[in-house]
Coordinates of C-alpha atoms and ligand atoms in Angstrom, one line a residue:
Chain V
M30 CA 18.5 16.4 6.5
K31 CA 20.3 18.4 3.8
E32 CA 18.0 20.0 1.2
F33 CA 17.5 18.5 -2.1
K34 CA 15.3 19.1 -5.2
L35 CA 12.8 16.5 -6.3
A36 CA 12.6 15.3 -9.9
Q37 CA 9.4 13.5 -10.8
P38 CA 9.7 11.7 -14.2
Q39 CA 6.6 10.3 -15.9
N40 CA 8.4 7.3 -17.5
L41 CA 11.6 5.3 -17.4
A42 CA 12.8 6.6 -20.7
Q43 CA 13.0 10.1 -19.2
V44 CA 15.3 8.8 -16.4
T45 CA 17.6 6.8 -18.8
S46 CA 17.9 9.9 -20.9
L47 CA 18.9 12.3 -18.1
P48 CA 21.9 14.4 -19.0
S49 CA 25.2 12.9 -17.9
D50 CA 26.8 16.1 -16.8
Q51 CA 25.3 15.8 -13.3
R52 CA 24.8 12.8 -11.0
Y53 CA 21.2 12.0 -10.1
F54 CA 20.1 9.8 -7.2
L55 CA 17.2 7.4 -7.7
M56 CA 14.8 6.9 -4.9
A57 CA 12.5 3.9 -4.5
G58 CA 11.2 3.5 -1.0
G59 CA 13.9 5.7 0.3
T60 CA 14.7 3.7 3.4
D61 CA 18.4 3.3 2.4
L62 CA 18.8 6.5 0.4
L63 CA 17.5 8.8 3.1
D64 CA 19.7 7.2 5.6
E65 CA 22.7 8.0 3.4
I66 CA 21.6 11.6 3.0
K67 CA 20.9 12.0 6.7
N68 CA 24.3 10.7 7.5
E69 CA 25.9 12.9 4.9
I70 CA 27.5 10.1 3.0
I71 CA 25.9 11.5 -0.1
D72 CA 24.7 15.0 -1.0
P73 CA 22.3 14.4 -3.8
G74 CA 21.3 17.8 -5.1
V75 CA 18.5 16.3 -7.1
V76 CA 16.6 13.1 -6.1
V77 CA 14.7 11.3 -8.8
D78 CA 11.4 9.9 -7.5
L79 CA 10.8 6.5 -9.1
K80 CA 7.4 6.4 -7.4
S81 CA 6.1 9.0 -9.8
I82 CA 6.5 6.5 -12.7
P83 CA 3.4 4.4 -13.1
D84 CA 3.3 0.6 -13.4
L85 CA 6.5 -0.4 -11.7
A86 CA 4.9 -2.3 -8.8
Y87 CA 3.5 -5.7 -9.7
I88 CA 3.8 -9.4 -9.3
R89 CA 2.6 -11.1 -12.5
S90 CA 2.7 -14.5 -14.0
T91 CA 3.4 -14.5 -17.8
D92 CA 5.0 -17.1 -20.1
E93 CA 5.0 -19.3 -17.0
K94 CA 7.5 -16.8 -15.5
I95 CA 6.9 -14.7 -12.5
R96 CA 7.7 -11.1 -13.1
I97 CA 8.3 -8.8 -10.1
G98 CA 8.4 -5.1 -10.8
A99 CA 11.2 -3.1 -9.1
M100 CA 8.8 -0.9 -7.1
T101 CA 7.0 -3.9 -5.5
R102 CA 7.2 -3.5 -1.8
V103 CA 8.9 -6.2 0.2
S104 CA 5.7 -6.7 2.3
E105 CA 3.7 -7.4 -1.0
L106 CA 6.3 -10.0 -1.9
A107 CA 6.2 -11.6 1.5
E108 CA 2.4 -11.8 1.4
N109 CA 2.1 -13.1 -2.2
S110 CA 0.5 -16.6 -2.1
T111 CA 2.1 -17.9 -5.4
I112 CA 5.6 -16.9 -4.1
K113 CA 4.8 -18.5 -0.7
T114 CA 3.7 -21.8 -2.3
N115 CA 6.1 -22.1 -5.2
Y116 CA 9.3 -20.2 -4.1
P117 CA 9.6 -20.7 -0.3
V118 CA 13.2 -19.5 -0.4
L119 CA 12.1 -16.0 -1.6
H120 CA 9.2 -15.9 0.7
E121 CA 11.4 -16.7 3.7
A122 CA 14.1 -14.2 2.6
A123 CA 11.5 -11.4 2.3
L124 CA 10.0 -12.2 5.8
S125 CA 13.5 -12.3 7.3
L126 CA 14.4 -8.9 6.1
A127 CA 14.6 -5.8 8.3
T128 CA 11.3 -5.0 10.2
P129 CA 7.6 -4.9 9.4
Q130 CA 7.9 -1.1 9.1
L131 CA 10.7 -1.3 6.6
Q132 CA 9.0 -4.1 4.6
N133 CA 6.0 -1.8 4.2
V134 CA 8.1 0.8 2.5
G135 CA 11.2 -0.7 1.1
T136 CA 11.0 -2.1 -2.4
V137 CA 12.4 -5.2 -4.2
G138 CA 14.5 -2.9 -6.5
G139 CA 15.8 -0.9 -3.6
N140 CA 16.7 -4.0 -1.7
L141 CA 18.6 -5.4 -4.7
C142 CA 20.5 -2.0 -5.2
Q143 CA 21.0 -1.0 -1.6
R144 CA 24.5 0.3 -0.6
P145 CA 26.8 -1.6 1.7
R146 CA 26.6 -1.4 5.5
C147 CA 30.3 -1.4 6.2
W148 CA 30.6 0.9 9.2
Y149 CA 33.6 2.8 7.7
Y150 CA 31.5 3.4 4.6
R151 CA 28.6 4.6 6.7
D152 CA 30.8 7.0 8.7
P153 CA 30.8 10.5 7.2
Q154 CA 34.2 11.2 8.7
V155 CA 35.9 8.3 6.9
E156 CA 36.9 8.6 3.3
C157 CA 37.6 5.0 2.4
R158 CA 38.3 3.4 -1.0
K159 CA 34.6 3.0 -1.7
K160 CA 34.1 6.7 -1.3
G161 CA 37.0 7.6 -3.5
G162 CA 39.8 7.5 -0.8
S163 CA 42.9 5.5 -1.0
R164 CA 42.5 3.0 1.8
C165 CA 40.3 0.2 3.0
Y166 CA 40.0 0.8 6.7
A167 CA 38.3 -2.6 7.3
A168 CA 41.3 -4.5 6.1
R169 CA 43.3 -3.9 9.2
G170 CA 40.6 -2.3 11.4
R171 CA 37.5 -3.7 12.9
N172 CA 36.2 -6.3 10.5
R173 CA 33.9 -8.7 12.4
Y174 CA 31.1 -8.3 9.9
H175 CA 33.2 -8.2 6.7
A176 CA 33.8 -10.5 3.8
I177 CA 35.7 -13.8 4.0
L178 CA 35.6 -14.3 0.2
G179 CA 36.1 -12.1 -2.8
G180 CA 37.2 -8.9 -0.9
G181 CA 40.7 -7.9 -2.0
I182 CA 40.6 -4.1 -2.2
C183 CA 37.3 -3.7 -0.3
H184 CA 35.8 -6.2 2.1
I185 CA 32.1 -5.3 2.2
V186 CA 29.5 -8.0 2.3
Y187 CA 26.4 -7.4 0.1
P188 CA 23.6 -6.9 2.6
S189 CA 20.5 -7.9 0.6
D190 CA 18.5 -11.0 1.6
L191 CA 16.5 -11.1 -1.6
A192 CA 19.6 -11.3 -3.8
P193 CA 20.9 -14.7 -2.8
A194 CA 17.3 -16.1 -2.7
L195 CA 16.5 -14.8 -6.3
I196 CA 19.9 -16.0 -7.6
S197 CA 19.3 -19.5 -6.2
L198 CA 16.0 -19.4 -8.3
D199 CA 17.9 -18.5 -11.5
A200 CA 16.2 -15.1 -11.6
E201 CA 17.0 -12.6 -14.4
A202 CA 17.2 -8.9 -14.1
T203 CA 15.7 -6.5 -16.7
I204 CA 17.6 -3.2 -16.8
A205 CA 16.1 -0.1 -18.5
T206 CA 18.9 1.7 -20.4
A207 CA 19.0 4.6 -22.9
N208 CA 19.1 2.0 -25.7
G209 CA 16.1 0.0 -24.5
D210 CA 15.8 -2.9 -22.1
R211 CA 18.5 -5.5 -21.4
T212 CA 18.2 -8.7 -19.5
V213 CA 21.0 -10.4 -17.6
P214 CA 21.0 -13.3 -15.1
L215 CA 20.8 -11.7 -11.7
E216 CA 24.0 -13.6 -10.8
E217 CA 25.8 -11.4 -13.3
F218 CA 24.2 -8.2 -12.1
Y219 CA 26.6 -8.0 -9.1
T220 CA 30.3 -7.1 -9.5
L221 CA 33.3 -7.5 -7.3
P222 CA 35.2 -4.5 -5.9
R223 CA 38.1 -5.1 -8.3
V224 CA 35.8 -4.3 -11.2
D225 CA 34.9 -0.9 -9.8
V226 CA 35.3 -0.4 -6.1
R227 CA 32.8 2.5 -6.1
K228 CA 29.9 0.2 -7.3
E229 CA 28.3 -3.1 -6.4
N230 CA 26.5 -3.8 -9.7
I231 CA 26.7 -3.4 -13.4
L232 CA 24.2 -0.4 -13.6
K233 CA 25.6 2.6 -15.3
A234 CA 24.5 6.1 -14.4
N235 CA 20.7 6.6 -14.8
E236 CA 20.1 3.0 -15.7
I237 CA 17.3 1.4 -13.7
L238 CA 16.6 -2.1 -12.5
K239 CA 13.1 -2.5 -13.9
E240 CA 12.0 -6.0 -12.9
V241 CA 13.2 -9.5 -11.9
K242 CA 11.9 -12.6 -13.6
I243 CA 11.9 -16.0 -12.1
P244 CA 11.6 -19.2 -14.2
P245 CA 8.7 -21.6 -13.5
S246 CA 9.1 -23.6 -10.4
K247 CA 9.8 -27.3 -10.8
N248 CA 7.2 -29.5 -9.4
E249 CA 9.6 -31.7 -7.4
G250 CA 11.8 -28.7 -6.5
K251 CA 12.2 -27.5 -3.0
S252 CA 13.9 -24.4 -1.6
T253 CA 14.7 -22.7 1.7
Y254 CA 16.5 -19.7 3.2
V255 CA 18.6 -20.0 6.3
K256 CA 19.6 -16.7 7.9
L257 CA 22.1 -16.6 10.8
K258 CA 22.2 -13.4 12.7
E259 CA 23.5 -11.9 15.9
R260 CA 20.2 -10.9 17.4
G261 CA 16.9 -12.7 17.8
T262 CA 15.0 -9.8 16.2
W263 CA 15.7 -7.8 13.0
D264 CA 19.3 -7.9 11.9
F265 CA 21.4 -8.2 8.7
A266 CA 22.7 -11.7 8.1
L267 CA 26.0 -12.7 9.5
V268 CA 25.8 -15.5 7.0
S269 CA 22.8 -16.7 5.1
A270 CA 22.2 -19.6 2.7
A271 CA 19.7 -19.8 -0.1
V272 CA 19.3 -23.3 -1.4
C273 CA 17.1 -24.7 -4.2
G274 CA 17.2 -28.3 -5.3
I275 CA 15.6 -31.5 -6.3
V276 CA 16.1 -34.6 -4.2
S277 CA 14.9 -37.8 -5.8
G278 CA 14.9 -41.1 -4.0
N279 CA 17.7 -40.3 -1.6
T280 CA 19.9 -38.6 -4.1
F281 CA 20.6 -35.0 -4.9
K282 CA 19.5 -34.6 -8.5
D283 CA 20.0 -30.9 -8.8
I284 CA 21.1 -28.2 -6.3
K285 CA 22.0 -24.5 -6.2
I286 CA 23.5 -22.8 -3.2
V287 CA 24.0 -19.1 -2.8
L288 CA 25.5 -17.5 0.3
G289 CA 24.8 -14.0 1.7
G290 CA 26.9 -12.2 4.3
V291 CA 30.3 -13.7 3.2
A292 CA 31.4 -11.7 0.1
P293 CA 30.9 -8.4 -1.7
I294 CA 28.4 -10.2 -4.0
P295 CA 26.0 -13.0 -3.3
W296 CA 28.4 -16.0 -3.4
R297 CA 27.5 -19.1 -5.4
L298 CA 28.9 -22.3 -4.0
E299 CA 29.5 -24.3 -7.2
K300 CA 32.1 -26.5 -5.6
A301 CA 29.6 -27.7 -3.0
E302 CA 26.9 -28.1 -5.6
N303 CA 29.1 -30.4 -7.6
L304 CA 30.0 -32.4 -4.5
L305 CA 26.4 -33.0 -3.7
K306 CA 24.9 -33.7 -7.2
G307 CA 24.4 -37.4 -7.8
N308 CA 25.3 -38.2 -4.2
P309 CA 23.2 -39.7 -1.5
V310 CA 21.7 -37.4 1.1
T311 CA 23.6 -38.2 4.3
D312 CA 24.9 -36.0 7.1
D313 CA 28.5 -36.8 6.1
V314 CA 28.1 -35.9 2.4
V315 CA 26.5 -32.6 3.3
K316 CA 29.0 -31.7 6.0
Q317 CA 31.9 -32.5 3.7
A318 CA 30.5 -30.5 0.9
A319 CA 29.8 -27.5 3.2
K320 CA 33.4 -27.6 4.5
E321 CA 35.0 -28.0 1.2
A322 CA 33.0 -25.2 -0.2
L323 CA 34.5 -22.7 2.1
S324 CA 38.1 -24.0 1.9
D325 CA 39.2 -21.0 -0.2
A326 CA 37.9 -18.4 2.2
R327 CA 40.4 -15.8 3.4
P328 CA 39.0 -14.5 6.7
L329 CA 40.3 -11.2 8.1
K330 CA 41.4 -10.9 11.7
E331 CA 38.0 -10.8 13.4
N332 CA 35.7 -12.8 11.1
A333 CA 37.0 -16.4 10.9
Y334 CA 33.9 -17.4 12.7
K335 CA 31.9 -16.8 9.5
Q336 CA 33.6 -19.8 7.9
D337 CA 32.0 -22.1 10.6
L338 CA 28.7 -20.3 10.4
A339 CA 28.6 -20.7 6.6
A340 CA 29.2 -24.5 6.9
I341 CA 26.3 -24.6 9.4
A342 CA 24.0 -22.5 7.3
V343 CA 24.7 -24.7 4.2
S344 CA 24.2 -28.0 6.0
R345 CA 21.0 -26.8 7.7
A346 CA 19.6 -25.5 4.4
V347 CA 20.5 -28.5 2.3
L348 CA 19.3 -31.1 4.8
S349 CA 16.0 -29.3 5.1
L350 CA 15.3 -30.0 1.4
V351 CA 14.8 -33.6 2.2
Chain L
M8 CA 14.9 24.7 29.3
G9 CA 13.3 27.6 31.2
T10 CA 10.0 29.1 30.2
K11 CA 9.0 32.7 29.4
Q12 CA 5.7 34.4 30.1
N13 CA 3.9 35.7 27.0
K14 CA 1.5 38.6 26.9
K15 CA -1.4 36.6 28.0
G16 CA 0.5 35.4 31.0
K17 CA 0.8 31.9 29.5
A18 CA 4.1 30.2 29.8
Y19 CA 6.1 29.8 26.6
T20 CA 7.5 26.3 26.2
R21 CA 10.4 25.2 24.1
R22 CA 7.8 23.7 21.8
D23 CA 5.9 27.0 21.3
F24 CA 9.2 28.6 20.4
L25 CA 10.1 25.9 17.8
K26 CA 6.6 25.9 16.5
G27 CA 6.8 29.7 15.9
F28 CA 9.8 29.0 13.7
G29 CA 8.4 26.0 11.8
G30 CA 5.2 27.9 10.9
G31 CA 1.9 25.9 11.2
A32 CA 0.0 24.7 8.2
I33 CA 0.3 27.3 5.5
G34 CA -3.0 28.4 4.0
A35 CA -3.8 27.1 0.6
A36 CA -4.2 30.7 -0.8
V37 CA -0.5 31.5 -0.7
V38 CA 0.5 28.2 -2.1
P39 CA 0.4 28.5 -5.9
K40 CA 2.8 31.6 -5.9
I41 CA 5.4 29.7 -3.8
L42 CA 5.2 26.7 -6.0
A43 CA 5.4 28.7 -9.2
Q44 CA 8.6 30.3 -8.0
E45 CA 10.2 27.0 -7.0
S46 CA 9.3 24.9 -10.0
A47 CA 11.8 24.1 -12.8
S48 CA 12.5 21.2 -15.0
I49 CA 15.3 19.1 -16.5
E50 CA 15.3 18.8 -20.3
T51 CA 15.8 15.3 -21.7
K52 CA 15.4 13.8 -25.1
K53 CA 12.2 12.2 -23.9
G54 CA 10.6 15.4 -22.6
K55 CA 10.9 17.6 -19.6
I56 CA 11.0 16.2 -16.1
P57 CA 9.4 18.5 -13.5
V58 CA 11.7 19.5 -10.6
C59 CA 10.6 21.2 -7.4
S60 CA 11.9 22.3 -4.1
K61 CA 8.4 22.7 -2.5
K62 CA 5.2 20.8 -2.8
Q63 CA 1.7 21.3 -1.6
V64 CA 0.3 18.3 0.1
T65 CA -2.9 17.4 1.9
L66 CA -2.5 15.0 4.8
T67 CA -5.3 13.5 6.8
V68 CA -3.9 13.1 10.3
N69 CA -6.2 11.4 12.9
G70 CA -9.2 12.3 10.8
E71 CA -8.3 16.0 10.3
K72 CA -7.2 17.4 7.0
Y73 CA -4.1 19.6 6.8
T74 CA -3.0 21.3 3.6
L75 CA 0.5 22.6 3.8
V76 CA 3.6 23.2 1.7
V77 CA 6.6 20.9 2.4
E78 CA 10.1 20.7 1.1
P79 CA 11.2 17.4 -0.5
Q80 CA 13.6 16.5 2.3
E81 CA 11.1 17.1 5.1
T82 CA 10.2 13.8 6.8
L83 CA 6.7 12.9 7.9
L84 CA 8.1 12.8 11.4
D85 CA 9.3 16.4 11.3
V86 CA 6.1 17.6 9.8
L87 CA 4.0 15.8 12.5
R88 CA 6.2 17.1 15.4
E89 CA 7.4 20.5 14.4
R90 CA 4.5 21.8 12.2
L91 CA 1.4 20.0 13.4
N92 CA 2.7 19.9 17.0
L93 CA 1.9 16.2 17.3
T94 CA 4.9 15.4 19.5
G95 CA 3.6 12.0 20.7
T96 CA 5.5 10.4 17.8
K97 CA 9.1 10.3 19.0
K98 CA 12.3 11.2 17.2
T99 CA 14.8 8.8 18.7
C100 CA 17.3 7.2 16.4
N101 CA 16.0 9.0 13.3
Q102 CA 17.4 6.3 11.0
G103 CA 14.9 3.5 10.9
E104 CA 16.4 1.3 13.7
C105 CA 14.3 1.9 16.8
G106 CA 10.6 2.3 15.9
G107 CA 9.9 5.3 18.2
C108 CA 8.5 7.2 15.2
T109 CA 6.1 4.5 14.1
V110 CA 2.8 5.8 12.7
L111 CA 0.1 4.1 10.7
L112 CA 0.0 5.2 7.0
D113 CA -3.2 3.9 5.4
D114 CA -3.3 1.5 8.3
E115 CA 0.2 0.1 7.9
P116 CA 3.0 0.7 10.4
V117 CA 5.9 2.7 8.9
Y118 CA 8.8 4.6 10.3
S119 CA 7.9 8.3 9.9
C120 CA 11.6 9.3 10.1
L121 CA 12.3 7.5 6.8
Y122 CA 9.2 8.5 5.1
L123 CA 9.1 11.8 3.2
A124 CA 6.2 14.1 3.9
F125 CA 5.5 14.8 0.2
R126 CA 4.8 11.1 -0.3
A127 CA 2.1 11.2 2.4
D128 CA 0.0 13.4 0.2
G129 CA -3.6 12.1 0.1
K130 CA -2.8 9.5 2.7
D131 CA -4.5 8.7 6.0
I132 CA -2.1 9.0 8.9
R133 CA -2.8 7.9 12.5
T134 CA -0.6 8.8 15.4
I135 CA -0.8 8.0 19.1
E136 CA -2.8 11.2 19.6
G137 CA -5.6 9.8 17.5
L138 CA -6.2 6.6 19.4
A139 CA -8.3 7.5 22.4
E140 CA -11.9 8.5 22.0
K141 CA -12.3 11.4 24.4
E142 CA -11.7 10.0 27.9
N143 CA -11.7 6.4 26.6
L144 CA -8.3 5.0 25.9
H145 CA -7.8 2.6 23.0
P146 CA -7.7 -1.0 24.1
V147 CA -4.0 -1.2 23.3
Q148 CA -3.2 1.9 25.4
Q149 CA -5.3 0.4 28.2
A150 CA -3.5 -2.9 28.0
F151 CA -0.1 -1.2 28.2
I152 CA -1.2 0.5 31.4
D153 CA -2.9 -2.6 32.9
T154 CA 0.2 -4.8 32.3
D155 CA 2.8 -2.2 33.3
A156 CA 4.3 -2.2 29.9
Y157 CA 5.9 1.3 30.4
Q158 CA 9.1 2.0 32.1
C159 CA 10.5 5.3 30.9
G160 CA 7.7 5.3 28.4
F161 CA 9.6 6.9 25.5
C162 CA 9.2 3.9 23.2
A163 CA 5.6 3.3 24.1
P164 CA 3.9 5.4 21.3
G165 CA 5.8 3.4 18.7
F166 CA 5.1 0.1 20.3
I167 CA 1.4 1.0 20.6
M168 CA 1.1 2.1 16.9
S169 CA 2.8 -1.1 15.8
T170 CA 0.5 -3.2 17.9
V171 CA -2.6 -1.4 16.7
G172 CA -1.6 -1.8 13.1
Y173 CA -0.9 -5.5 13.6
L174 CA -4.0 -6.3 15.6
E175 CA -6.4 -4.5 13.4
T176 CA -5.3 -6.6 10.4
Q177 CA -5.8 -9.9 12.2
G178 CA -9.0 -11.7 12.0
N179 CA -11.1 -11.9 15.2
S180 CA -11.5 -15.0 17.4
Q181 CA -14.6 -16.2 15.4
S182 CA -12.3 -16.7 12.4
N183 CA -10.2 -19.2 14.4
M184 CA -7.2 -16.9 14.4
K185 CA -4.9 -17.8 17.3
L186 CA -2.1 -15.4 18.0
N187 CA 0.9 -17.1 19.5
M188 CA 3.9 -15.4 21.1
E189 CA 6.1 -15.8 18.1
D190 CA 3.6 -13.9 15.9
I191 CA 3.5 -11.1 18.5
K192 CA 7.2 -10.9 18.7
T193 CA 7.5 -10.7 14.9
A194 CA 4.8 -8.1 14.7
I195 CA 6.6 -5.7 17.0
S196 CA 10.2 -6.7 16.1
G197 CA 10.7 -3.2 14.5
N198 CA 10.5 -1.5 17.9
I199 CA 13.1 -1.3 20.5
C200 CA 12.7 -0.7 24.3
R201 CA 15.8 0.8 25.8
C202 CA 14.6 -0.2 29.3
G203 CA 14.3 -3.8 28.1
N204 CA 10.7 -4.2 29.3
Y205 CA 9.9 -6.7 26.6
D206 CA 8.2 -9.4 28.8
Q207 CA 5.6 -6.8 29.9
I208 CA 5.2 -5.4 26.4
Y209 CA 4.5 -8.9 25.0
K210 CA 2.0 -9.4 27.7
A211 CA 0.4 -6.1 26.9
V212 CA 0.0 -7.1 23.2
A213 CA -1.5 -10.4 24.2
E214 CA -3.9 -8.6 26.6
A215 CA -4.8 -6.1 23.9
A216 CA -5.5 -8.9 21.4
K217 CA -7.9 -10.3 23.9
K218 CA -9.6 -7.0 24.5
M219 CA -10.0 -6.6 20.8
G220 CA -11.3 -10.1 20.2
R221 CA -8.2 -11.1 18.3
S222 CA -7.1 -14.1 20.3
Ligands
LIG404 C1 17.3 -0.9 10.3 C2 17.5 -1.6 8.9 C3 17.5 -3.0 8.9 C4 17.6 -3.6 7.7 N1 17.8 -5.0 7.6 C5 17.9 -5.6 6.4 C6 18.0 -7.0 6.3 O1 18.0 -7.7 7.3 N2 18.1 -7.5 5.1 C7 18.1 -6.8 3.9 O2 18.1 -7.4 2.8 N3 18.0 -5.5 4.0 C8 17.9 -4.8 5.2 N4 17.8 -3.5 5.3 C9 17.9 -2.7 4.0 C10 16.5 -2.5 3.5 O3 16.0 -3.7 3.1 C11 16.7 -1.5 2.4 O4 16.7 -0.2 3.0 C12 15.5 -1.5 1.5 O5 15.3 -2.7 0.9 C13 15.8 -0.5 0.4 O6 14.7 -0.4 -0.4 P1 14.1 1.1 -0.8 O7 13.1 0.8 -1.8 O8 13.8 1.8 0.4 O9 15.4 1.6 -1.5 P2 16.0 3.1 -1.6 O10 16.5 3.6 -0.3 O11 15.0 4.0 -2.3 O12 17.2 2.8 -2.6 C14 18.3 2.1 -2.2 C15 19.4 2.3 -3.2 O13 19.1 1.6 -4.4 C16 19.0 2.5 -5.5 N5 17.8 2.1 -6.2 C17 16.5 1.9 -5.7 N6 15.7 1.3 -6.6 C18 16.4 1.2 -7.8 C19 16.1 0.7 -9.1 N7 14.9 0.2 -9.4 N8 17.1 0.7 -10.0 C20 18.3 1.2 -9.7 N9 18.7 1.7 -8.5 C21 17.7 1.7 -7.5 C22 18.9 3.9 -4.9 O14 19.4 4.9 -5.8 C23 19.7 3.7 -3.6 O15 21.0 3.9 -3.8 C24 17.6 -2.8 6.5 C25 17.5 -1.4 6.5 C26 17.4 -0.8 7.8 C27 17.3 0.7 7.8
LIG405 S1 35.4 -2.6 3.2 FE1 35.0 -1.2 1.5 S2 33.5 0.2 2.3 FE2 34.5 -0.8 4.1 S3 36.3 0.5 4.6 FE3 37.0 -1.0 3.2 S4 36.8 0.1 1.2 FE4 35.5 1.2 2.6

């Protein structure tokens, strides 16, 4: 691996006030960052060790909210009994992610800020748009695993399993900036390539995702995560569906659906939500909603199958709430 | 690769050659000087952030303490193999996808290829070399032999470390823990066998669980 220097700050304020004349790379668990360095996609010069900052790993209940520190490891999230009982969608997403070895090291913040897995992006020989080049090679190249929605100038899918799950729970993200902390809905944390093709989220240089906050769980609420993948064992999602909702009597009172694996950001299915709300829970209603929801998809040459998978993931997830 | 005779008539292996380059554990006495030369800092409005290109660490590997100086980009895998000569831990995909480099870090399985050595400072590391007690193999090692879970054997150290990490954290049979095949498959899902010997490997884990009173 290429040499780099290690910066070990004592607090977040030091990181947010790093001089802007050089680019610094933040390292949480390192499971994604080191892969990028090894594959010579980045040449960091200086790596900023977030682990040297105390008190960034916690799962706490305050003001009835659950607060999860960015440096909390995925394995700690998966094992947490409150999360398991009250937020099954998040528990299931954490368990579905990568492998036990990676869950033991990878963090919540790192998972939410990880870089895309597009094979052209990960290939050091290829200078695509995301790396400052002028073309998207996936558009006309091999695009089996790429986006069917929201692509345009770059067709990555956002690879995180925790992101759709947290967004379905109305989570908020707290960001440490040079001017203090700022909180935004996690749904607004992610940005489409047309905003800035080099980035996947709103973080500016040397800003840090500090924690995520989840509102109190509703007593009658249910949730689940359905992840469809190519292999039986670890794999990124081809398509996943995070669903939270309330079914009362036999009617959908409230529902939120967020897809993973279909777009450059976790993709909210508001259309399907509206078709379901107030309607009875039947196979037909659900299937119709799932189909409608994906009607504006624009698949590439090799990935039309994701449209069918998405409909299946949505139906499965929604029907399992009952 | 061919071998050369050294002065004592002992054959040099490729490994001795590499080891000569890597330098074994560096004595603590020379450390402060090196560190002092390599340290710097970045000025910020909120104070100085220390920056280094070398760090002294103490690793406990299979019960033995090693104090050495590592560079930030050195992985635990490379330190184990090239500097401590513990080559049982395998460097296979080197990017967190195959599990051949699995070691236990404070009893938890991790990929040593994606774990930086400086972060292992003060931690307890167990590798395949540390499992057997003298002539007695660890029950997981024995189970892998008894059930023919090896084909080429290259992935075995990783599978065995994952299995040990998993079974040690499970309750024993008195606590009514029942391991089913699904649990076993999940527990070792971070390891890949290129020969595809999974059926025998699953049997080995189940057999080991029995030997260790975990099923
Ligand atoms: C083989 C393999 C399989 C995988 N499978 C899955 C999967 O199925 N599902 C899934 O969701 N993920 C998967 N992953 C991705 C894995 O979950 C991520 O590597 C991991 O979550 C990243 O966490 P980390 O703490 O190691 O991040 P790091 O590698 O330390 O950081 C990742 C990126 O985020 C930035 N970053 C980290 N923390 C912060 C922060 N607090 N604020 C701002 N920026 C930050 C870093 O600068 C870096 O660019 C897989 C990875 C591998 C190698
Ligand atoms: S999809 Fe994005 S990352 Fe992949 S080749 Fe196109 S521009 Fe690059």
